[in-house]
Coordinates of C-alpha atoms and ligand atoms in Angstrom, one line a residue:
X472 CA 147.6 58.5 153.3
X473 CA 149.4 60.7 150.2
X474 CA 149.5 58.4 147.9
X475 CA 145.4 56.7 148.6
X476 CA 147.0 53.6 147.4
X477 CA 147.0 54.9 143.7
X478 CA 149.4 53.3 141.4
X479 CA 152.4 55.8 139.2
X480 CA 154.2 54.9 136.4
X481 CA 157.0 56.9 137.8
X482 CA 158.4 57.4 140.9
X483 CA 160.6 60.2 141.1
X484 CA 162.8 60.2 144.1
X485 CA 163.6 63.6 145.2
X486 CA 162.7 66.8 143.7
X487 CA 166.0 68.2 143.2
X488 CA 167.3 69.8 140.0
X489 CA 166.9 66.7 138.2
X490 CA 163.9 65.9 139.7
X491 CA 162.2 68.8 139.0
X492 CA 163.4 68.3 134.8
X493 CA 162.3 65.2 134.9
X494 CA 158.3 65.2 136.6
X495 CA 158.1 68.1 134.6
X496 CA 158.7 66.5 131.1
X497 CA 156.8 63.1 132.5
X498 CA 153.7 64.8 132.8
X499 CA 153.7 66.7 130.4
X500 CA 152.2 63.3 129.2
X501 CA 148.7 63.0 130.4
X502 CA 148.4 59.0 130.2
X503 CA 151.5 59.3 132.6
X504 CA 150.7 59.1 136.5
X505 CA 153.9 60.5 138.1
X506 CA 154.7 60.9 141.8
X507 CA 157.4 62.8 143.0
X508 CA 159.0 62.4 146.0
X509 CA 161.1 65.0 148.2
X510 CA 162.1 64.9 152.0
X511 CA 162.5 68.6 151.6
X512 CA 159.8 71.2 152.0
X513 CA 158.7 73.3 149.2
X514 CA 161.6 75.4 147.4
X515 CA 158.9 79.1 148.2
X516 CA 161.2 81.9 149.9
X517 CA 162.9 84.3 150.3
X518 CA 166.1 83.8 151.5
X519 CA 166.3 81.0 148.5
X520 CA 164.2 83.3 145.0
X521 CA 167.1 86.7 146.0
X522 CA 170.5 85.4 145.2
X523 CA 172.5 87.5 147.9
X524 CA 170.1 84.9 150.3
X525 CA 173.0 82.6 150.0
X526 CA 174.6 83.3 152.4
X527 CA 172.1 82.1 155.5
X528 CA 171.5 78.9 153.2
X529 CA 174.7 77.4 154.4
X530 CA 173.9 74.8 157.0
X531 CA 170.6 75.9 157.4
X532 CA 168.3 73.9 159.4
X533 CA 165.9 72.6 156.9
X534 CA 166.8 74.0 154.0
X535 CA 170.1 71.9 153.6
X536 CA 170.7 68.4 154.1
X537 CA 174.0 69.6 156.5
X538 CA 176.2 67.1 155.7
X539 CA 179.4 66.2 157.0
X540 CA 182.9 63.7 155.9
X541 CA 184.3 61.2 157.4
X542 CA 187.2 62.1 158.9
X543 CA 190.3 63.0 156.6
X544 CA 193.5 62.2 158.3
X545 CA 195.8 64.2 155.0
X546 CA 193.1 67.5 156.2
X547 CA 194.1 67.7 159.8
X548 CA 192.0 65.2 160.6
X549 CA 188.7 68.0 160.0
X550 CA 185.7 67.0 158.8
X551 CA 184.1 68.3 155.7
X552 CA 181.1 69.8 155.8
X553 CA 179.4 69.0 152.1
X554 CA 176.2 71.0 151.7
X555 CA 173.3 70.4 150.0
X556 CA 169.5 71.2 149.3
X557 CA 167.3 69.9 150.6
X558 CA 163.7 71.5 148.7
X559 CA 161.6 70.9 145.8
X560 CA 164.5 72.5 144.0
X561 CA 167.0 71.0 145.5
X562 CA 170.1 72.6 145.3
X563 CA 169.6 74.7 142.6
X564 CA 167.5 76.4 145.8
X565 CA 170.9 77.1 147.9
X566 CA 173.4 77.2 144.9
X567 CA 175.7 80.5 143.6
X568 CA 173.6 79.6 140.2
X569 CA 176.8 79.9 137.6
X570 CA 175.9 78.6 134.4
X571 CA 179.3 77.0 134.0
X572 CA 179.0 74.0 131.8
X573 CA 182.4 73.5 131.6
X574 CA 184.6 72.7 127.3
X575 CA 183.5 70.6 124.8
X576 CA 186.8 68.0 125.9
X577 CA 185.2 67.5 129.1
X578 CA 182.2 65.4 127.4
X579 CA 183.8 63.5 124.8
X580 CA 186.4 62.3 127.8
X581 CA 183.5 60.5 128.8
X582 CA 184.3 58.3 126.2
X583 CA 180.4 57.1 125.5
X584 CA 177.8 57.3 122.6
X585 CA 175.8 59.5 122.6
X586 CA 177.6 61.6 125.2
X587 CA 180.7 63.4 123.7
X588 CA 180.2 67.3 123.3
X589 CA 178.6 67.1 119.4
X590 CA 175.5 65.2 121.8
X591 CA 175.2 67.3 124.3
X592 CA 175.4 70.5 123.2
X593 CA 172.0 70.3 121.6
X594 CA 170.7 69.0 125.1
X595 CA 172.1 72.5 126.9
X596 CA 170.7 74.4 124.5
X597 CA 167.3 73.1 124.4
X598 CA 167.3 73.0 127.6
X599 CA 168.4 77.1 127.7
X600 CA 166.6 80.6 127.9
X601 CA 169.9 83.0 127.5
X602 CA 168.1 85.5 126.1
X603 CA 170.5 88.1 124.3
X604 CA 169.0 85.7 121.7
X605 CA 170.6 82.3 119.7
X606 CA 174.1 82.2 119.5
X607 CA 176.2 78.9 117.7
X608 CA 176.0 78.2 121.5
X609 CA 172.9 79.3 123.0
X610 CA 169.9 78.4 122.9
X611 CA 166.6 80.6 123.8
X612 CA 163.4 79.4 124.9
X613 CA 163.8 76.8 127.0
X614 CA 162.9 76.3 130.5
X615 CA 165.8 76.5 132.5
X616 CA 166.5 80.9 132.7
X617 CA 170.6 82.1 132.0
X618 CA 171.3 85.5 132.1
X619 CA 174.3 87.3 132.5
X620 CA 175.3 89.3 135.8
X621 CA 173.0 92.4 137.5
X622 CA 175.7 93.9 139.8
X623 CA 178.1 95.8 138.9
X624 CA 181.4 96.9 141.7
X625 CA 184.1 98.5 141.1
X626 CA 185.9 95.9 142.4
X627 CA 185.3 94.0 139.9
X628 CA 187.0 96.6 136.9
X629 CA 190.1 96.4 139.1
X630 CA 189.5 92.6 139.0
X631 CA 190.0 92.4 134.9
X632 CA 192.6 94.8 135.1
X633 CA 195.2 92.8 137.2
X634 CA 194.4 90.1 135.8
X635 CA 195.5 91.4 131.9
X636 CA 197.7 92.6 133.8
X637 CA 198.9 88.7 135.1
X638 CA 198.8 87.7 130.7
X639 CA 195.8 86.5 131.3
X640 CA 192.7 87.5 128.2
X641 CA 189.6 88.3 127.9
X642 CA 186.3 86.0 127.5
X643 CA 182.9 87.1 127.4
X644 CA 181.0 84.2 127.1
X645 CA 182.8 81.1 129.0
X646 CA 180.2 78.7 127.8
X647 CA 181.1 79.1 124.4
X648 CA 182.5 76.3 122.5
X649 CA 184.2 77.7 119.8
X650 CA 187.7 78.9 121.6
X651 CA 189.4 77.7 125.2
X652 CA 187.5 78.5 127.9
X653 CA 190.8 79.9 129.7
X654 CA 190.7 83.9 130.9
X655 CA 188.6 85.9 132.4
X656 CA 185.7 87.7 133.2
X657 CA 182.0 87.6 134.0
X658 CA 180.2 84.1 134.7
X659 CA 176.5 83.6 133.6
X660 CA 174.0 82.9 135.6
X661 CA 171.3 80.7 135.9
X662 CA 168.6 83.5 137.2
X663 CA 165.8 85.3 136.1
X664 CA 165.4 89.0 136.3
X665 CA 167.7 89.3 139.3
X666 CA 165.6 86.2 140.4
X667 CA 167.1 83.0 141.0
X668 CA 166.2 80.8 138.3
X669 CA 166.1 77.4 140.8
X670 CA 164.5 74.6 139.0
X671 CA 161.6 74.0 141.3
X672 CA 160.3 78.1 140.0
X673 CA 161.7 76.8 136.2
X674 CA 160.8 73.6 136.1
X675 CA 158.0 71.9 138.2
X676 CA 156.4 74.9 139.3
X677 CA 155.1 75.1 135.9
X678 CA 153.7 71.8 136.2
X679 CA 152.1 71.8 138.9
X680 CA 149.0 71.7 138.2
X681 CA 148.7 68.8 135.8
X682 CA 146.4 66.5 137.5
X683 CA 148.4 63.4 136.7
X684 CA 151.5 64.8 139.1
X685 CA 152.0 64.2 142.8
X686 CA 154.6 66.2 144.1
X687 CA 154.4 65.2 148.1
X688 CA 156.7 67.1 150.1
X689 CA 158.5 66.0 153.7
X690 CA 158.7 62.8 152.5
X691 CA 161.8 60.6 152.4
X692 CA 162.0 58.0 150.4
X693 CA 163.8 54.8 153.2
X694 CA 163.9 52.5 150.7
X695 CA 163.5 50.8 146.6
X696 CA 161.0 47.6 147.3
X697 CA 161.6 45.1 144.8
X698 CA 159.9 41.8 143.8
X699 CA 162.5 39.4 144.1
X700 CA 161.7 36.8 141.4
X701 CA 164.4 34.0 141.7
X702 CA 165.5 32.8 138.1
X703 CA 164.9 36.5 137.1
X704 CA 168.4 37.8 135.6
X705 CA 167.0 41.3 136.0
X706 CA 165.0 42.2 139.2
X707 CA 162.6 44.7 139.3
X708 CA 160.8 47.7 141.8
X709 CA 157.7 47.1 143.0
X710 CA 158.2 50.8 144.8
X711 CA 159.6 52.7 147.2
X712 CA 159.3 53.5 150.5
X713 CA 158.4 56.7 152.1
X714 CA 157.7 58.0 155.7
X715 CA 156.6 61.9 156.8
X716 CA 156.3 63.3 159.6
X717 CA 160.7 62.2 160.3
X718 CA 162.3 58.9 161.3
X719 CA 159.9 58.4 163.8
X720 CA 157.5 59.8 161.6
X721 CA 154.2 58.2 159.2
X722 CA 155.1 55.3 156.6
X723 CA 154.3 54.6 153.6
X724 CA 154.3 52.8 150.4
X725 CA 153.9 54.0 147.0
X726 CA 153.6 51.5 144.3
X727 CA 153.9 51.3 140.3
X728 CA 152.3 50.3 138.0
X729 CA 152.7 46.9 135.9
X730 CA 155.4 48.8 133.2
X731 CA 155.8 51.6 135.9
X732 CA 159.5 52.9 137.0
X733 CA 161.5 54.5 139.9
X734 CA 163.1 57.3 139.2
X735 CA 166.3 58.7 140.6
X736 CA 167.5 61.8 141.5
X737 CA 168.1 61.8 145.1
X738 CA 171.5 63.8 144.2
X739 CA 175.5 62.3 144.5
X740 CA 175.2 61.7 147.7
X741 CA 171.6 60.3 148.7
X742 CA 170.8 58.4 145.5
X743 CA 174.0 55.5 146.2
X744 CA 172.3 55.9 149.9
X745 CA 169.3 55.0 149.0
X746 CA 170.5 52.4 146.2
X747 CA 172.7 50.7 149.2
X748 CA 169.5 50.5 151.3
X749 CA 168.2 48.8 148.6
X750 CA 170.1 45.9 148.5
X751 CA 172.0 47.4 145.3
X752 CA 175.7 48.3 145.5
X753 CA 178.8 46.1 146.9
X754 CA 177.8 42.6 148.1
X755 CA 180.1 42.4 151.0
X756 CA 179.1 45.7 151.8
X757 CA 176.0 45.6 152.3
X758 CA 176.1 41.7 153.7
X759 CA 178.2 42.9 156.3
X760 CA 174.8 45.9 157.6
X761 CA 172.5 42.4 157.8
X762 CA 171.1 43.5 153.4
X763 CA 170.3 40.6 151.0
X764 CA 171.6 41.2 147.7
X765 CA 169.6 42.5 145.1
X766 CA 172.7 43.5 142.4
X767 CA 175.8 43.8 143.1
X768 CA 177.6 46.1 142.3
X769 CA 181.0 47.8 144.3
X770 CA 179.9 51.6 141.5
X771 CA 177.2 52.2 143.6
X772 CA 178.7 54.6 145.6
X773 CA 182.5 55.8 144.2
X774 CA 184.1 57.6 142.7
X775 CA 182.9 60.6 144.5
X776 CA 184.1 64.0 142.6
X777 CA 184.2 67.5 143.9
X778 CA 186.2 70.9 143.7
X779 CA 188.3 71.0 146.4
X780 CA 188.3 74.7 147.0
X781 CA 190.6 77.2 149.3
X782 CA 190.5 81.3 149.5
X783 CA 192.8 83.8 149.1
X784 CA 192.4 86.7 150.8
X785 CA 193.1 91.0 151.5
X786 CA 192.3 93.5 153.5
X787 CA 191.8 96.9 152.0
X788 CA 192.7 100.1 153.7
X789 CA 190.0 100.7 156.3
X790 CA 189.3 104.1 153.7
X791 CA 187.7 101.8 151.5
X792 CA 185.8 99.6 153.4
X793 CA 182.9 101.1 152.1
X794 CA 182.8 99.8 149.1
X795 CA 182.9 96.2 149.4
X796 CA 179.7 93.8 148.3
X797 CA 179.4 93.7 152.1
X798 CA 179.4 97.0 152.1
X799 CA 176.6 97.7 149.4
X800 CA 173.8 95.8 151.1
X801 CA 175.2 95.9 154.8
X802 CA 175.4 99.2 157.0
X803 CA 177.8 99.9 160.1
X804 CA 174.9 98.2 162.1
X805 CA 174.4 95.2 160.0
X806 CA 170.9 95.9 158.5
X807 CA 169.8 95.4 155.4
X808 CA 170.4 98.8 153.5
X809 CA 167.3 100.2 152.2
X810 CA 169.2 101.2 148.7
X811 CA 170.2 97.5 147.9
X812 CA 166.2 97.0 149.1
X813 CA 165.0 99.4 146.8
X814 CA 166.9 98.4 143.5
X815 CA 166.6 95.2 144.2
X816 CA 162.8 95.7 144.1
X817 CA 162.5 98.1 141.9
X818 CA 165.2 97.5 138.8
X819 CA 165.8 93.7 139.9
X820 CA 169.5 95.5 139.9
X821 CA 172.2 96.0 142.5
X822 CA 174.7 94.0 145.7
X823 CA 170.7 91.6 146.2
X824 CA 171.0 90.6 143.0
X825 CA 174.4 88.3 143.1
X826 CA 175.6 85.1 145.3
X827 CA 178.6 87.5 145.0
X828 CA 180.9 84.9 143.0
X829 CA 179.7 85.8 139.5
X830 CA 182.9 87.4 138.6
X831 CA 186.8 85.2 137.7
X832 CA 188.9 83.3 135.7
X833 CA 189.5 79.8 134.6
X834 CA 193.0 78.8 133.9
X835 CA 196.3 76.2 133.6
X836 CA 198.1 76.6 136.4
X837 CA 200.3 73.8 134.2
X838 CA 200.4 76.3 131.2
X839 CA 198.9 73.3 129.2
X840 CA 196.7 71.6 128.5
X841 CA 192.2 72.3 129.4
X842 CA 192.1 75.3 132.6
X843 CA 193.0 73.5 135.6
X844 CA 191.8 76.4 138.2
X845 CA 189.0 78.8 138.4
X846 CA 189.3 81.4 140.0
X847 CA 186.0 82.8 141.9
X848 CA 186.7 86.7 142.8
X849 CA 184.5 88.1 145.2
X850 CA 184.2 91.9 145.8
X851 CA 185.0 91.9 149.9
X852 CA 186.7 90.6 152.3
X853 CA 186.1 86.5 153.9
X854 CA 186.2 86.6 157.5
X855 CA 188.0 82.9 157.2
X856 CA 189.8 81.2 155.0
X857 CA 186.4 78.7 154.4
X858 CA 183.8 80.7 152.4
X859 CA 181.0 79.0 155.4
X860 CA 182.7 79.7 158.4
X861 CA 182.8 83.2 157.2
X862 CA 179.0 83.3 156.4
X863 CA 179.3 82.0 160.2
X864 CA 181.4 84.8 161.6
X865 CA 179.8 87.3 160.3
X866 CA 176.4 86.3 162.0
X867 CA 179.4 86.1 165.5
X868 CA 180.4 90.0 164.5
X869 CA 176.7 91.5 164.0
X870 CA 175.6 90.3 167.5
X871 CA 179.3 92.1 168.7
X872 CA 178.2 95.7 166.7
X873 CA 181.0 95.3 164.2
X874 CA 180.6 95.5 160.4
X875 CA 182.2 93.6 157.7
X876 CA 186.2 95.2 157.3
X877 CA 187.1 96.1 153.0
X878 CA 188.9 93.4 150.7
X879 CA 188.4 91.2 148.2
X880 CA 188.1 87.3 147.7
X881 CA 190.0 84.6 145.9
X882 CA 188.2 81.6 145.8
X883 CA 190.8 79.2 144.2
X884 CA 189.1 76.0 143.1
X885 CA 191.0 72.5 141.4
X886 CA 187.9 72.1 138.4
X887 CA 189.5 69.3 136.7
X888 CA 190.5 67.3 140.1
X889 CA 191.3 63.8 140.3
X890 CA 191.0 62.5 143.6
X891 CA 187.9 59.9 144.2
X892 CA 186.5 59.5 147.4
X893 CA 183.1 57.6 147.8
X894 CA 179.5 57.5 149.8
X895 CA 179.3 54.0 151.9
X896 CA 176.7 52.4 154.4
X897 CA 177.1 53.3 158.4
X898 CA 174.2 51.6 159.2
X899 CA 171.6 50.0 158.0
X900 CA 168.8 52.7 159.3
X901 CA 168.5 55.1 156.1
X902 CA 167.6 57.8 158.9
X903 CA 172.1 57.5 159.6
X904 CA 173.3 59.6 156.9
X905 CA 176.3 57.7 155.2
X906 CA 180.0 57.4 155.1
X907 CA 181.2 60.5 153.1
X908 CA 184.9 59.7 152.2
X909 CA 185.3 63.5 150.6
X910 CA 188.8 62.5 150.3
X911 CA 190.1 65.2 148.4
X912 CA 193.7 65.5 147.6
X913 CA 193.9 61.1 147.3
X914 CA 195.2 61.1 143.8
X915 CA 198.8 60.2 142.9
X916 CA 200.3 62.2 141.3
X917 CA 199.3 65.5 143.5
X918 CA 198.0 67.2 140.7
X919 CA 194.9 68.8 142.9
X920 CA 197.0 70.1 145.5
X921 CA 199.1 71.3 143.2
X922 CA 196.1 73.2 141.1
X923 CA 195.8 75.0 144.2
X924 CA 198.8 76.1 145.8
X925 CA 200.0 77.5 142.6
X926 CA 196.9 79.2 142.6
X927 CA 197.6 80.6 145.9
X928 CA 200.9 82.1 143.6
X929 CA 198.4 83.4 140.7
X930 CA 196.6 85.3 142.8
X931 CA 199.0 87.0 144.9
X932 CA 200.2 88.3 141.2
X933 CA 196.8 89.7 141.2
X934 CA 196.0 91.4 144.7
X935 CA 199.7 93.0 144.0
X936 CA 198.8 94.3 140.7
X937 CA 199.2 97.9 140.4
X938 CA 194.9 97.4 139.3
X939 CA 194.8 97.0 143.3
X940 CA 197.5 99.3 144.7
X941 CA 196.0 102.4 146.0
X942 CA 193.3 99.5 147.9
X943 CA 196.7 99.5 150.0
X944 CA 196.1 95.4 150.1
X945 CA 197.5 93.1 153.0
X946 CA 197.3 89.5 152.7
X947 CA 195.0 88.0 155.0
X948 CA 195.7 84.5 153.6
X949 CA 197.4 82.2 153.3
X950 CA 199.8 85.1 154.6
X951 CA 202.7 86.4 153.8
X952 CA 205.2 84.2 156.2
X953 CA 203.7 81.3 153.9
X954 CA 206.0 81.4 151.2
X955 CA 208.1 77.6 150.8
X956 CA 205.5 75.2 149.0
X957 CA 205.2 73.1 152.0
X958 CA 203.6 75.5 153.9
X959 CA 201.3 77.3 151.5
X960 CA 200.0 72.6 151.1
X961 CA 199.7 72.7 154.7
X962 CA 197.7 75.9 155.0
X963 CA 195.6 74.3 151.7
X964 CA 195.9 71.2 154.0
X965 CA 193.6 72.9 156.9
X966 CA 191.6 74.9 154.6
X967 CA 190.2 73.3 152.2
X968 CA 186.5 73.1 151.9
X969 CA 184.3 72.2 149.1
X970 CA 183.3 73.5 146.2
X971 CA 179.7 72.0 146.3
X972 CA 180.1 70.1 143.1
X973 CA 180.4 66.7 144.1
X974 CA 179.3 63.7 141.5
X975 CA 179.6 60.1 139.4
X976 CA 179.0 58.0 142.4
X977 CA 176.6 55.8 140.2
X978 CA 178.8 56.3 136.9
X979 CA 177.1 55.2 133.6
X980 CA 179.3 53.3 131.2
X981 CA 178.8 51.1 128.7
X982 CA 178.0 48.1 130.0
X983 CA 178.2 45.8 133.3
X984 CA 181.9 44.8 132.0
X985 CA 182.8 48.5 132.8
X986 CA 184.8 48.3 135.8
X987 CA 181.9 50.3 138.3
X988 CA 179.9 51.7 136.5
X989 CA 176.3 51.5 137.9
X990 CA 174.2 52.9 134.8
X991 CA 174.1 52.1 130.9
X992 CA 174.9 55.3 129.0
X993 CA 172.4 54.2 126.4
X994 CA 169.8 54.6 128.7
X995 CA 170.5 55.5 132.3
X996 CA 169.6 52.3 134.1
X997 CA 171.1 50.5 136.3
X998 CA 173.1 47.5 135.6
X999 CA 171.0 44.7 137.1
X1000 CA 167.9 46.5 137.5
X1001 CA 164.8 46.5 134.9
X1002 CA 162.6 49.2 135.7
X1003 CA 165.2 51.9 138.1
X1004 CA 167.2 54.7 136.3
X1005 CA 169.2 57.6 138.3
X1006 CA 169.1 60.9 136.1
X1007 CA 171.1 63.0 138.6
X1008 CA 174.5 64.3 139.5
X1009 CA 175.6 61.0 140.1
X1010 CA 175.8 59.5 137.0
X1011 CA 178.8 62.1 135.2
X1012 CA 181.3 59.5 135.2
X1013 CA 184.4 62.4 135.6
X1014 CA 183.4 66.3 136.8
X1015 CA 183.5 68.6 133.9
X1016 CA 185.4 71.5 134.6
X1017 CA 182.6 74.5 135.7
X1018 CA 179.2 73.7 138.3
X1019 CA 177.6 71.1 138.2
X1020 CA 174.6 72.2 137.5
X1021 CA 174.1 72.8 133.6
X1022 CA 175.6 69.3 133.1
X1023 CA 172.5 67.9 135.8
X1024 CA 170.0 69.3 134.2
X1025 CA 171.5 68.9 130.1
X1026 CA 171.6 64.5 131.8
X1027 CA 167.7 65.3 133.5
X1028 CA 166.6 67.1 130.4
X1029 CA 168.5 64.1 127.8
X1030 CA 166.8 61.5 130.7
X1031 CA 163.9 62.1 130.1
X1032 CA 163.5 61.3 127.1
X1033 CA 165.7 58.2 127.3
X1034 CA 162.8 57.4 129.5
X1035 CA 159.4 58.6 127.5
X1036 CA 161.0 56.9 124.5
X1037 CA 161.5 53.7 126.2
X1038 CA 157.9 54.0 127.6
X1039 CA 156.9 54.0 123.8
X1040 CA 158.4 51.1 123.2
X1041 CA 156.4 48.9 125.1
X1042 CA 158.5 47.7 127.9
X1043 CA 155.5 44.8 128.3
X1044 CA 156.7 43.8 124.4
X1045 CA 160.5 43.7 125.6
X1046 CA 160.2 42.6 128.7
X1047 CA 158.4 39.7 126.9
X1048 CA 161.1 39.2 124.5
Ligands
FAD1955 P1 170.4 68.2 144.1 O1 169.7 68.6 143.5 O2 170.8 68.3 145.2 O3 168.3 67.7 144.5 C1 168.8 66.6 145.0 C2 167.1 65.8 145.7 O4 166.7 65.5 146.5 C3 166.8 67.3 146.7 O5 166.2 67.9 147.1 C4 166.9 66.6 148.2 O6 166.1 67.4 149.6 C5 165.9 65.2 147.9 N1 166.3 64.0 148.4 C6 167.6 63.5 148.9 N2 167.2 62.1 149.1 C7 165.8 62.2 149.5 C8 165.1 61.0 149.4 N3 166.0 59.9 150.8 N4 164.2 61.0 149.9 C9 163.2 62.1 149.4 N5 164.0 63.1 148.7 C10 165.5 63.2 149.1 N6 175.8 74.1 140.2 C11 176.2 75.5 139.4 O7 175.9 74.9 138.4 N7 176.2 76.6 139.9 C12 176.8 76.9 140.9 O8 177.1 78.2 141.2 C13 176.6 75.6 142.1 N8 176.7 76.8 143.5 C14 177.1 75.3 144.5 C15 176.2 76.3 145.6 C16 175.4 74.9 146.1 C17 175.7 75.7 148.2 C18 175.8 73.9 146.5 C19 174.9 72.3 146.9 C20 175.8 73.8 145.2 C21 176.1 74.0 143.8 N9 176.4 74.1 142.6 C22 176.5 74.8 141.8 C23 175.8 72.3 142.0 C24 174.5 72.0 141.3 O9 173.9 72.8 142.3 C25 174.1 70.3 142.2 O10 174.8 69.8 141.4 C26 173.0 70.0 141.2 O11 172.3 70.4 142.0 C27 172.8 68.7 142.0 O12 171.4 68.2 141.1 P2 171.0 66.3 141.8 O13 169.8 67.1 140.8 O14 172.2 65.9 141.1 O15 170.8 67.3 142.9

């Protein structure tokens, strides 16, 4: 038995981004026994640590959950692939490593006491280690490693020149809140000297020698168990059930000590799913699956948000095939070039240090307000308008001995998307994936599709700028025949894919009266439960206009302090009061 009948002060469910942060912080107090249960394996692998390995991680049979949305009629009856990491480190092991917090207005817009930009800045900065040194908006000496990208390609400069020629300004720090987010530039990355600095490597691994922290991998939590005492306004968790060895493997129970807490960190899909399986969610849905209701909270699984994404791409004249990032990594037989490996091993530089999309821009397509569009520029040609299918096509080309053609790609993301989806039960069986309704373009004013449509028009201007003229770009996606808005919109709906920014499914709110709120913004406790908190990307109420890893670490850092401070206020006294 991996838990040997022990009792724990904290059971952390999910060893991903947030789980690694809280497991480190909570186990720093040697008097507390902490258990971390992670469904996947450890995050020790070269595919993870070398940033360019990202291309192998999408739909990875072990390190990715392989989640698909339910059929989306508005997207020509497609199912959308939703990448989620499955290992210690979670999605921080499989993500693109971009460090973009979004803007101060994003956090002010949450309208929650204690979570305004002036509050959260401290948590962002305390978490951060940014080697160029302290700046008003950057921290040094924290656990989260942040640096500038290390791979240079001539096409990055051409992109900057093209962006400037259409009137965009250079922004040398998208995380500096003393200026508008708008502009083009380099995105900072969560790396340490060119290696992926995922939260397993940075937060969890150094804490794993602590005797009071037990980490169990291959342990899939299936349910939170509750005491179910009648007449109590708040129900109390007594532990969690989990299996090792998969669906038909061994089943175990991990128990909480008398003042213990369950800390949910299974991510924006699995945290609401596990709550629902445990009887916490909309009563009607739970009862329709025969699950007794512990807390009737219809907000669990609602409010799912993401950054819907599309790709513009242009081919270059064949003589420029060898200047792209892909040509810097692969030779004509599609083997990794020794030069790329040597640069990586002996200087932590070169194309293996990049996930490919660390240059780009933020801009407002309407010319008003906050940027609604992020462009992630790739110095290479996407083989498919869906970035993930591009890698799968490459695998097929490789088998046929064909080399990757040259060109550029601009991945377009609607970063302040207005559409909302949901995560709901398909079955009471914990091994059946939930129904994920990603629901892109459901916003009543069609703002998200308009953002991407305008993104295509801007991309055409950039690719058509003088900076790229000598390369003879020929538009591949959306394709020059698509000139009318309706045609572009159709292409968007046929090719939209996930920007991998799932959040919001257990959103924070002031009080249980705040409709749709699941956890309290004061202490991240689930309403109606005495000792269950959510500390991951699920609690983010409104998606920030930047990749969501930084915001998740900020939430988890803060959550750990909230957990520790209420433990020091003696829950026993509070309970009897
Ligand atoms: P996760 O990190 O996903 O962790 C959840 C963990 O819980 C996982 O380890 C999972 O295996 C585990 N788990 C789930 N269910 C169970 C269960 N039943 N029992 C036990 N364990 C369970 N963000 C950025 O900032 N920059 C980027 O460039 C970026 N690019 C991305 C690219 C991709 C392909 C992906 C997938 C994400 C990307 N993100 C990016 C988003 C960012 O990584 C996430 O927002 C962040 O990691 C979410 O953290 P989390 O703790 O909520 O969930």
